[in-house]
Amino acid sequence: MISLIISESALELVPFELENHPSVVSHAKKLGKYPSDILLDNSWHFAAMKGLKDEIKRGRPDLVHFSILEATTIPLYLQNKLNLFVHTIDDKVIHFGKNVHLPKSYHRFEGVIEKLYQEKKIMSKNELLLDIKEQTFSELIDEINPSSVIGFSTEGEISSYQKIASKIPDNSCVVIGGFQKGHFSNSVQNEITNLYSVGNESLEGHVIVSRILYEYEKTIFM
């Protein structure tokens, strides 16, 4: 069993300081919701986000959706050999139950996450599917207590997916950025024991997720 953390994910509700911006108010009105109850999305809120702290790492919930789909539709996850966590840019963590499948439609995914933020838990037939709580990255690592923490960044040691996968021990944790640009914060990078790069190009997180998990599957299934 290994764990995957999609870290510092661009998945958050509209922050308080942006709730009254015209672009946010207009978008929320179209959705029939309060500004505080919708996901921050730079497709709609680009003007509002100008000057926001860590602007380049925020407002892309669609990229997080892609990474979740890549991780939850593969044999590794379906056979309960992968634990999944989404750590957000504002230090919340979404914990996934066993065999949870989020909607492939982004709009339905958006609705599920907004509901999760409101209700804190999503249950089905008395089973916990998702829950969200205030938790820092380091607190999550302490909870998982992995044998090693393997991260991916263009600032890491150059290697290949195959070589990295062959070095992933049981009970380890793989960390992928859930943001479109930038690098891990110091608080995240300080918890990573092995930081790797798979090339000079900056690839989207879901690409890294799919390729490293496929290579890891080959080491245990083939």
Coordinates of N, CA and C in Angstrom, one line a residue:
M1 N 0.8 -1.2 0.0 CA 0.0 0.0 0.0 C 0.9 1.2 0.0
I2 N 0.6 2.2 -0.9 CA 1.3 3.5 -0.9 C 0.2 4.6 -0.9
S3 N 0.7 5.8 -0.6 CA -0.2 6.9 -0.5 C 0.2 7.9 -1.6
L4 N -0.8 8.6 -2.1 CA -0.6 9.7 -3.1 C -1.2 10.9 -2.5
I5 N -0.4 12.0 -2.4 CA -0.9 13.3 -2.0 C -0.9 14.2 -3.2
I6 N -2.0 14.8 -3.6 CA -2.0 15.9 -4.5 C -1.9 17.1 -3.7
S7 N -0.8 17.8 -3.7 CA -0.4 18.8 -2.6 C -0.6 20.2 -3.1
E8 N -0.9 21.1 -2.2 CA -1.1 22.5 -2.4 C -2.1 22.7 -3.6
S9 N -3.1 21.9 -3.6 CA -4.0 21.9 -4.7 C -4.8 23.2 -4.9
A10 N -5.0 23.6 -6.2 CA -5.7 24.8 -6.5 C -7.2 24.5 -6.4
L11 N -7.6 24.0 -5.2 CA -9.0 23.6 -5.0 C -9.5 24.3 -3.7
E12 N -10.2 25.3 -3.8 CA -10.6 26.1 -2.6 C -11.9 26.9 -3.0
L13 N -12.6 27.2 -1.9 CA -13.7 28.2 -2.1 C -13.2 29.6 -2.3
V14 N -14.0 30.4 -2.9 CA -13.6 31.8 -3.1 C -13.3 32.4 -1.7
P15 N -12.0 32.9 -1.6 CA -11.6 33.5 -0.3 C -12.4 34.8 0.1
F16 N -12.5 35.0 1.3 CA -13.3 36.1 1.9 C -13.0 37.5 1.2
E17 N -11.7 37.7 0.9 CA -11.4 39.1 0.4 C -11.8 39.3 -1.1
L18 N -12.3 38.2 -1.7 CA -12.7 38.3 -3.1 C -14.3 38.2 -3.3
E19 N -14.9 37.9 -2.2 CA -16.4 37.6 -2.3 C -17.2 38.7 -2.9
N20 N -16.8 40.0 -2.8 CA -17.6 41.1 -3.3 C -17.1 41.6 -4.6
H21 N -16.1 40.9 -5.2 CA -15.6 41.4 -6.5 C -16.7 41.1 -7.6
P22 N -16.9 42.1 -8.5 CA -18.0 41.9 -9.5 C -18.0 40.6 -10.3
S23 N -16.8 40.2 -10.6 CA -16.7 38.9 -11.4 C -17.2 37.7 -10.6
V24 N -16.9 37.7 -9.3 CA -17.3 36.6 -8.4 C -18.8 36.7 -8.2
V25 N -19.3 37.9 -7.9 CA -20.7 38.1 -7.6 C -21.5 37.7 -8.8
S26 N -21.1 38.1 -10.0 CA -21.8 37.8 -11.2 C -21.9 36.3 -11.5
H27 N -20.7 35.6 -11.3 CA -20.7 34.2 -11.5 C -21.5 33.4 -10.5
A28 N -21.5 33.8 -9.2 CA -22.3 33.2 -8.2 C -23.7 33.3 -8.5
K29 N -24.1 34.5 -8.9 CA -25.5 34.8 -9.2 C -26.0 33.9 -10.3
K30 N -25.2 33.6 -11.4 CA -25.6 32.7 -12.5 C -25.8 31.3 -11.9
L31 N -25.0 30.9 -10.9 CA -25.1 29.6 -10.4 C -26.2 29.5 -9.3
G32 N -26.7 30.6 -8.9 CA -27.7 30.6 -7.9 C -27.2 30.3 -6.5
K33 N -25.9 30.7 -6.3 CA -25.2 30.4 -5.0 C -24.6 31.6 -4.4
Y34 N -24.2 31.6 -3.1 CA -23.5 32.7 -2.5 C -22.0 32.6 -3.0
P35 N -21.4 33.8 -3.1 CA -20.0 33.8 -3.6 C -19.1 33.0 -2.7
S36 N -19.4 32.9 -1.4 CA -18.6 32.1 -0.4 C -18.7 30.6 -0.6
D37 N -19.7 30.2 -1.4 CA -20.0 28.7 -1.6 C -19.5 28.1 -2.9
I38 N -18.8 28.9 -3.7 CA -18.4 28.4 -5.0 C -16.9 28.3 -5.0
L39 N -16.4 27.4 -5.9 CA -14.9 27.2 -6.0 C -14.3 28.4 -6.8
L40 N -13.1 28.7 -6.3 CA -12.3 29.7 -7.0 C -11.8 29.2 -8.3
D41 N -12.1 29.9 -9.4 CA -11.8 29.4 -10.7 C -11.3 30.5 -11.6
N42 N -10.1 30.5 -12.0 CA -9.6 31.7 -12.8 C -10.2 31.8 -14.2
S43 N -10.9 30.8 -14.6 CA -11.7 30.9 -15.9 C -12.8 32.0 -15.7
W44 N -13.3 32.1 -14.5 CA -14.4 33.0 -14.2 C -13.9 34.2 -13.4
H45 N -12.9 34.0 -12.5 CA -12.5 35.0 -11.5 C -11.1 35.6 -11.8
F46 N -10.7 35.6 -13.0 CA -9.3 36.0 -13.3 C -9.1 37.5 -12.9
A47 N -10.0 38.3 -13.1 CA -9.9 39.7 -12.8 C -9.8 39.9 -11.2
A48 N -10.6 39.1 -10.5 CA -10.7 39.2 -9.1 C -9.3 38.7 -8.5
M49 N -8.7 37.8 -9.1 CA -7.5 37.1 -8.6 C -6.2 37.9 -8.7
K50 N -6.3 39.0 -9.5 CA -5.1 39.8 -9.7 C -4.5 40.3 -8.4
G51 N -3.3 40.0 -8.1 CA -2.6 40.4 -6.9 C -2.9 39.5 -5.7
L52 N -3.7 38.5 -5.9 CA -3.9 37.5 -4.8 C -2.6 36.8 -4.4
K53 N -2.4 36.5 -3.2 CA -1.2 35.8 -2.7 C -1.2 34.4 -3.4
D54 N 0.0 34.1 -3.9 CA 0.2 32.8 -4.7 C -0.8 32.6 -5.8
E55 N -1.0 33.7 -6.5 CA -2.0 33.7 -7.6 C -1.8 32.6 -8.6
I56 N -0.5 32.4 -9.0 CA -0.2 31.4 -10.1 C -0.5 30.0 -9.7
K57 N -0.7 29.8 -8.4 CA -0.9 28.4 -7.9 C -2.4 28.1 -7.5
R58 N -3.2 29.1 -7.8 CA -4.6 29.0 -7.4 C -5.6 29.1 -8.5
G59 N -6.8 28.7 -8.2 CA -7.9 28.9 -9.2 C -7.9 27.9 -10.4
R60 N -7.4 26.7 -10.2 CA -7.5 25.7 -11.3 C -8.0 24.3 -10.7
P61 N -9.2 24.3 -10.2 CA -9.8 23.1 -9.7 C -9.9 22.0 -10.8
D62 N -10.0 22.4 -12.1 CA -10.1 21.4 -13.2 C -8.8 20.5 -13.2
L63 N -7.7 21.1 -12.9 CA -6.4 20.3 -12.9 C -6.4 19.3 -11.8
V64 N -7.0 19.6 -10.7 CA -7.1 18.7 -9.6 C -8.0 17.6 -9.9
H65 N -9.1 17.9 -10.6 CA -10.1 16.9 -11.1 C -9.4 15.9 -12.0
F66 N -8.6 16.4 -12.9 CA -7.9 15.5 -13.8 C -7.0 14.5 -13.0
S67 N -6.3 15.0 -12.0 CA -5.4 14.1 -11.3 C -6.1 13.1 -10.5
I68 N -7.2 13.5 -9.9 CA -8.1 12.6 -9.1 C -8.6 11.4 -10.0
L69 N -9.0 11.8 -11.2 CA -9.5 10.8 -12.1 C -8.4 9.8 -12.5
E70 N -7.2 10.3 -12.8 CA -6.1 9.5 -13.2 C -5.8 8.5 -12.0
A71 N -5.9 8.9 -10.8 CA -5.6 8.1 -9.7 C -6.6 7.1 -9.3
T72 N -7.9 7.4 -9.5 CA -9.0 6.5 -9.0 C -9.6 5.6 -10.1
T73 N -9.0 5.6 -11.3 CA -9.6 4.7 -12.3 C -8.6 3.7 -12.8
I74 N -7.6 3.3 -11.9 CA -6.6 2.4 -12.3 C -6.6 1.1 -11.4
P75 N -6.0 0.0 -11.8 CA -6.0 -1.2 -10.9 C -5.5 -1.0 -9.5
L76 N -4.4 -0.2 -9.4 CA -3.8 0.1 -8.1 C -4.8 0.6 -7.1
Y77 N -5.6 1.5 -7.5 CA -6.7 2.1 -6.6 C -7.8 1.1 -6.5
L78 N -8.3 0.5 -7.5 CA -9.4 -0.4 -7.5 C -9.1 -1.6 -6.6
Q79 N -7.9 -2.0 -6.5 CA -7.5 -3.1 -5.7 C -7.1 -2.7 -4.3
N80 N -7.4 -1.5 -3.9 CA -7.1 -1.0 -2.6 C -5.6 -1.0 -2.2
K81 N -4.8 -0.7 -3.2 CA -3.3 -0.6 -2.9 C -2.8 0.8 -3.0
L82 N -3.8 1.8 -3.0 CA -3.4 3.2 -3.0 C -4.4 4.0 -2.2
N83 N -3.8 4.8 -1.2 CA -4.6 5.7 -0.5 C -4.4 7.1 -1.1
L84 N -5.5 7.8 -1.2 CA -5.5 9.1 -1.9 C -5.9 10.3 -1.0
F85 N -5.1 11.3 -1.0 CA -5.4 12.5 -0.2 C -5.2 13.8 -1.1
V86 N -6.1 14.8 -0.9 CA -5.9 16.0 -1.6 C -5.7 17.1 -0.6
H87 N -4.4 17.6 -0.6 CA -4.1 18.7 0.3 C -4.2 20.0 -0.5
T88 N -4.9 21.0 0.1 CA -5.2 22.2 -0.7 C -4.3 23.3 -0.3
I89 N -4.3 24.3 -1.2 CA -3.4 25.5 -1.0 C -3.7 26.2 0.3
D90 N -4.9 26.1 0.8 CA -5.2 26.8 2.1 C -5.3 25.8 3.3
D91 N -4.5 24.8 3.2 CA -4.2 23.8 4.3 C -5.5 23.1 4.8
K92 N -6.2 22.5 3.8 CA -7.3 21.6 4.2 C -6.9 20.3 3.5
V93 N -7.4 19.2 4.0 CA -7.1 17.9 3.4 C -8.4 17.1 3.2
I94 N -8.6 16.6 2.0 CA -9.7 15.7 1.6 C -9.2 14.3 1.7
H95 N -9.9 13.5 2.6 CA -9.6 12.1 2.7 C -10.6 11.3 1.9
F96 N -10.1 10.3 1.2 CA -10.9 9.5 0.4 C -11.2 8.1 1.0
G97 N -12.4 7.7 1.0 CA -12.7 6.3 1.5 C -12.3 5.3 0.4
K98 N -12.6 4.1 0.6 CA -12.2 3.0 -0.3 C -13.1 3.0 -1.5
N99 N -12.5 2.9 -2.7 CA -13.2 2.8 -4.0 C -14.2 3.9 -4.2
V100 N -13.7 5.1 -3.9 CA -14.5 6.3 -4.2 C -14.3 6.7 -5.6
H101 N -15.4 7.0 -6.3 CA -15.3 7.4 -7.7 C -16.0 8.8 -7.9
L102 N -15.3 9.8 -8.1 CA -15.9 11.1 -8.3 C -16.4 11.2 -9.7
P103 N -17.3 12.1 -10.0 CA -17.9 12.3 -11.4 C -16.8 12.6 -12.4
K104 N -16.9 12.1 -13.6 CA -16.0 12.4 -14.6 C -16.4 13.8 -15.2
S105 N -17.6 14.2 -15.1 CA -18.0 15.5 -15.6 C -17.5 16.5 -14.6
Y106 N -16.8 17.6 -15.1 CA -16.3 18.6 -14.2 C -17.4 19.3 -13.4
H107 N -18.5 19.6 -14.1 CA -19.5 20.4 -13.4 C -20.1 19.6 -12.3
R108 N -20.3 18.3 -12.4 CA -20.7 17.4 -11.3 C -19.7 17.3 -10.2
F109 N -18.4 17.2 -10.6 CA -17.3 17.2 -9.6 C -17.3 18.5 -8.8
E110 N -17.5 19.6 -9.5 CA -17.6 20.9 -8.8 C -18.7 20.9 -7.8
G111 N -19.8 20.4 -8.1 CA -20.9 20.4 -7.2 C -20.6 19.5 -6.0
V112 N -20.0 18.4 -6.2 CA -19.6 17.4 -5.1 C -18.7 18.1 -4.1
I113 N -17.6 18.8 -4.7 CA -16.6 19.4 -3.8 C -17.2 20.6 -3.0
E114 N -18.1 21.4 -3.7 CA -18.8 22.5 -3.0 C -19.6 22.0 -1.9
K115 N -20.3 20.9 -2.1 CA -21.1 20.2 -1.1 C -20.2 19.7 0.1
L116 N -19.1 19.1 -0.3 CA -18.2 18.7 0.7 C -17.7 19.8 1.6
Y117 N -17.4 20.9 1.0 CA -16.9 22.1 1.8 C -18.0 22.5 2.8
Q118 N -19.3 22.4 2.4 CA -20.4 22.8 3.3 C -20.7 21.8 4.4
E119 N -20.7 20.6 4.0 CA -21.1 19.5 4.9 C -20.0 18.8 5.6
K120 N -18.8 19.0 5.2 CA -17.6 18.4 5.7 C -17.4 16.9 5.5
K121 N -18.5 16.2 5.3 CA -18.5 14.7 5.0 C -19.5 14.4 3.9
I122 N -19.2 13.4 3.1 CA -20.1 12.8 2.2 C -20.2 11.3 2.5
M123 N -21.4 10.9 2.8 CA -21.7 9.5 3.2 C -22.5 8.8 2.1
S124 N -22.4 7.5 2.0 CA -23.3 6.7 1.2 C -23.5 5.3 1.9
K125 N -24.8 5.0 2.2 CA -25.1 3.7 2.8 C -24.2 3.5 4.1
N126 N -24.2 4.6 4.9 CA -23.4 4.5 6.1 C -21.9 4.4 6.0
E127 N -21.4 4.5 4.8 CA -20.0 4.5 4.5 C -19.5 5.9 4.2
L128 N -18.3 6.2 4.7 CA -17.7 7.5 4.5 C -17.0 7.5 3.1
L129 N -17.4 8.4 2.2 CA -16.8 8.5 0.9 C -15.7 9.6 0.9
L130 N -16.0 10.7 1.5 CA -15.1 11.8 1.5 C -15.3 12.6 2.8
D131 N -14.2 13.1 3.3 CA -14.3 14.1 4.4 C -13.2 15.1 4.2
I132 N -13.4 16.3 4.7 CA -12.4 17.4 4.6 C -12.2 18.0 6.0
K133 N -11.0 18.3 6.3 CA -10.7 18.9 7.6 C -9.5 19.9 7.5
E134 N -9.4 20.8 8.4 CA -8.2 21.6 8.5 C -7.0 20.8 8.9
Q135 N -6.0 20.8 8.0 CA -4.8 20.0 8.3 C -3.7 20.5 7.4
T136 N -2.5 20.7 8.0 CA -1.4 21.1 7.2 C -0.8 19.9 6.5
F137 N 0.1 20.1 5.6 CA 0.8 19.0 4.9 C 1.6 18.2 5.9
S138 N 2.4 18.9 6.8 CA 3.2 18.2 7.8 C 2.3 17.3 8.7
E139 N 1.2 17.8 9.1 CA 0.3 17.1 9.9 C -0.2 15.8 9.2
L140 N -0.5 16.0 7.9 CA -0.9 14.8 7.1 C 0.2 13.8 7.0
I141 N 1.4 14.2 6.8 CA 2.5 13.3 6.8 C 2.7 12.6 8.1
D142 N 2.5 13.3 9.2 CA 2.6 12.6 10.5 C 1.5 11.6 10.7
E143 N 0.3 11.9 10.1 CA -0.8 10.9 10.2 C -0.5 9.7 9.4
I144 N 0.0 9.8 8.2 CA 0.3 8.7 7.3 C 1.5 7.9 7.8
N145 N 2.5 8.7 8.3 CA 3.7 8.1 8.8 C 4.4 7.1 7.8
P146 N 4.7 7.7 6.6 CA 5.3 6.9 5.6 C 6.7 6.5 5.8
S147 N 7.2 5.5 5.1 CA 8.6 5.1 5.2 C 9.5 6.0 4.4
S148 N 8.9 6.7 3.4 CA 9.6 7.7 2.6 C 8.6 8.6 1.9
V149 N 9.1 9.8 1.6 CA 8.2 10.8 0.9 C 8.9 11.2 -0.4
I150 N 8.3 10.8 -1.5 CA 8.8 11.0 -2.8 C 8.1 12.1 -3.5
G151 N 8.8 13.2 -3.9 CA 8.1 14.3 -4.6 C 8.6 14.5 -6.0
F152 N 7.8 15.2 -6.8 CA 8.2 15.5 -8.2 C 8.2 17.0 -8.4
S153 N 9.4 17.5 -8.9 CA 9.5 18.9 -9.2 C 10.7 19.0 -10.2
T154 N 10.6 20.1 -11.0 CA 11.7 20.3 -12.0 C 13.0 20.7 -11.2
E155 N 12.9 21.0 -9.9 CA 14.0 21.3 -9.1 C 14.7 20.1 -8.5
G156 N 14.1 18.9 -8.8 CA 14.6 17.6 -8.2 C 15.7 17.0 -9.0
E157 N 16.2 15.9 -8.5 CA 17.2 15.1 -9.2 C 16.7 14.4 -10.4
I158 N 17.4 14.6 -11.5 CA 16.9 14.0 -12.8 C 16.9 12.5 -12.8
S159 N 15.8 11.9 -13.2 CA 15.6 10.5 -13.2 C 14.5 10.1 -14.2
S160 N 14.1 8.9 -14.3 CA 13.1 8.4 -15.1 C 11.9 7.8 -14.3
Y161 N 10.8 7.7 -14.9 CA 9.6 7.2 -14.2 C 9.9 5.7 -13.8
Q162 N 10.6 5.0 -14.7 CA 10.9 3.6 -14.4 C 11.8 3.4 -13.2
K163 N 12.9 4.2 -13.2 CA 13.8 4.1 -12.1 C 13.2 4.6 -10.7
I164 N 12.4 5.6 -10.8 CA 11.8 6.1 -9.6 C 10.8 5.1 -9.0
A165 N 10.0 4.5 -9.9 CA 9.0 3.5 -9.5 C 9.7 2.3 -8.8
S166 N 10.8 1.9 -9.4 CA 11.5 0.8 -8.8 C 12.1 1.0 -7.4
K167 N 12.2 2.3 -7.0 CA 12.7 2.7 -5.7 C 11.6 3.0 -4.7
I168 N 10.3 2.9 -5.1 CA 9.2 3.2 -4.2 C 8.9 2.0 -3.3
P169 N 9.3 2.1 -2.0 CA 9.0 1.0 -1.1 C 7.6 1.0 -0.6
D170 N 7.1 -0.1 -0.1 CA 5.8 -0.2 0.5 C 5.7 0.8 1.6
N171 N 4.5 1.3 1.8 CA 4.2 2.3 2.9 C 4.9 3.7 2.6
S172 N 5.2 3.9 1.3 CA 5.8 5.2 1.0 C 4.7 6.2 0.5
C173 N 5.0 7.4 0.4 CA 4.1 8.5 0.0 C 4.6 9.2 -1.2
V174 N 3.8 9.3 -2.3 CA 4.2 10.1 -3.5 C 3.5 11.4 -3.5
V175 N 4.2 12.5 -3.7 CA 3.6 13.8 -3.6 C 3.7 14.5 -5.0
I176 N 2.6 14.9 -5.5 CA 2.4 15.6 -6.8 C 1.8 17.0 -6.6
G177 N 2.3 18.0 -7.2 CA 1.7 19.3 -7.0 C 0.3 19.4 -7.7
G178 N -0.6 20.0 -7.0 CA -2.0 20.2 -7.6 C -2.2 21.6 -8.1
F179 N -1.2 22.2 -8.6 CA -1.2 23.6 -9.1 C -0.6 23.7 -10.5
Q180 N -1.0 24.8 -11.2 CA -0.6 24.8 -12.6 C 0.9 25.4 -12.8
K181 N 1.3 26.2 -11.9 CA 2.7 26.8 -12.1 C 3.3 27.0 -10.7
G182 N 4.7 27.1 -10.7 CA 5.4 27.3 -9.4 C 6.0 26.1 -8.9
H183 N 6.4 26.1 -7.6 CA 7.1 25.0 -7.0 C 6.4 24.8 -5.6
F184 N 6.8 23.7 -5.0 CA 6.3 23.4 -3.6 C 6.8 24.5 -2.7
S185 N 6.0 24.8 -1.7 CA 6.4 25.7 -0.7 C 7.4 25.0 0.2
N186 N 8.1 25.8 1.0 CA 9.2 25.2 1.9 C 8.6 24.3 2.9
S187 N 7.3 24.5 3.3 CA 6.7 23.7 4.3 C 6.4 22.3 3.8
V188 N 6.2 22.2 2.5 CA 6.0 20.9 1.8 C 7.3 20.3 1.5
Q189 N 8.2 21.1 0.9 CA 9.5 20.5 0.4 C 10.3 20.0 1.6
N190 N 10.2 20.6 2.7 CA 10.9 20.1 3.9 C 10.5 18.7 4.4
E191 N 9.3 18.3 4.0 CA 8.8 16.9 4.4 C 9.2 15.9 3.3
I192 N 9.7 16.3 2.2 CA 10.0 15.4 1.1 C 11.4 14.8 1.3
T193 N 11.5 13.5 1.3 CA 12.9 12.9 1.5 C 13.6 12.7 0.2
N194 N 12.9 12.5 -0.9 CA 13.5 12.3 -2.2 C 12.7 13.1 -3.2
L195 N 13.4 14.1 -3.8 CA 12.8 15.0 -4.8 C 13.3 14.7 -6.2
Y196 N 12.5 14.3 -7.1 CA 12.9 13.9 -8.4 C 12.3 14.8 -9.5
S197 N 13.0 14.9 -10.6 CA 12.6 15.6 -11.8 C 12.6 14.5 -13.0
V198 N 11.6 14.6 -13.8 CA 11.5 13.6 -14.9 C 11.7 14.4 -16.3
G199 N 12.3 15.5 -16.2 CA 12.7 16.3 -17.4 C 12.7 17.7 -17.1
N200 N 13.1 18.5 -18.1 CA 13.2 19.9 -18.0 C 11.9 20.6 -18.2
E201 N 11.0 19.9 -18.9 CA 9.6 20.5 -19.1 C 8.8 20.4 -17.9
S202 N 8.0 21.5 -17.6 CA 7.0 21.5 -16.5 C 5.7 20.8 -17.0
L203 N 5.5 19.6 -16.5 CA 4.3 18.9 -16.9 C 3.1 19.1 -15.9
E204 N 1.9 19.0 -16.4 CA 0.8 19.1 -15.5 C 0.7 17.9 -14.6
G205 N 0.2 18.1 -13.4 CA 0.2 17.1 -12.4 C -0.4 15.7 -12.8
H206 N -1.5 15.8 -13.5 CA -2.2 14.6 -13.9 C -1.4 13.7 -14.8
V207 N -0.5 14.3 -15.6 CA 0.5 13.5 -16.4 C 1.4 12.8 -15.6
I208 N 2.0 13.4 -14.6 CA 2.9 12.8 -13.6 C 2.2 11.7 -12.9
V209 N 1.0 11.9 -12.4 CA 0.2 10.9 -11.7 C 0.0 9.7 -12.5
S210 N -0.4 9.8 -13.7 CA -0.7 8.7 -14.6 C 0.5 7.9 -14.9
R211 N 1.6 8.5 -15.2 CA 2.9 7.8 -15.6 C 3.6 7.2 -14.4
I212 N 3.7 7.8 -13.3 CA 4.4 7.2 -12.2 C 3.6 6.0 -11.6
L213 N 2.3 6.2 -11.5 CA 1.5 5.1 -11.0 C 1.4 3.9 -11.9
Y214 N 1.5 4.2 -13.2 CA 1.5 3.0 -14.2 C 2.8 2.3 -14.0
E215 N 3.9 3.0 -13.9 CA 5.2 2.4 -13.7 C 5.3 1.6 -12.4
Y216 N 4.7 2.2 -11.4 CA 4.7 1.5 -10.1 C 3.8 0.2 -10.1
E217 N 2.7 0.3 -10.8 CA 1.9 -0.9 -11.0 C 2.6 -2.0 -11.7
K218 N 3.5 -1.7 -12.6 CA 4.3 -2.7 -13.3 C 5.2 -3.4 -12.4
T219 N 5.7 -2.7 -11.3 CA 6.6 -3.4 -10.4 C 5.9 -4.4 -9.5
I220 N 4.6 -4.2 -9.3 CA 3.9 -5.1 -8.3 C 2.9 -6.1 -9.0
F221 N 2.5 -5.8 -10.2 CA 1.5 -6.6 -10.9 C 2.1 -7.5 -12.0
M222 N 3.3 -7.1 -12.5 CA 3.9 -7.8 -13.7 C 5.1 -8.5 -13.3

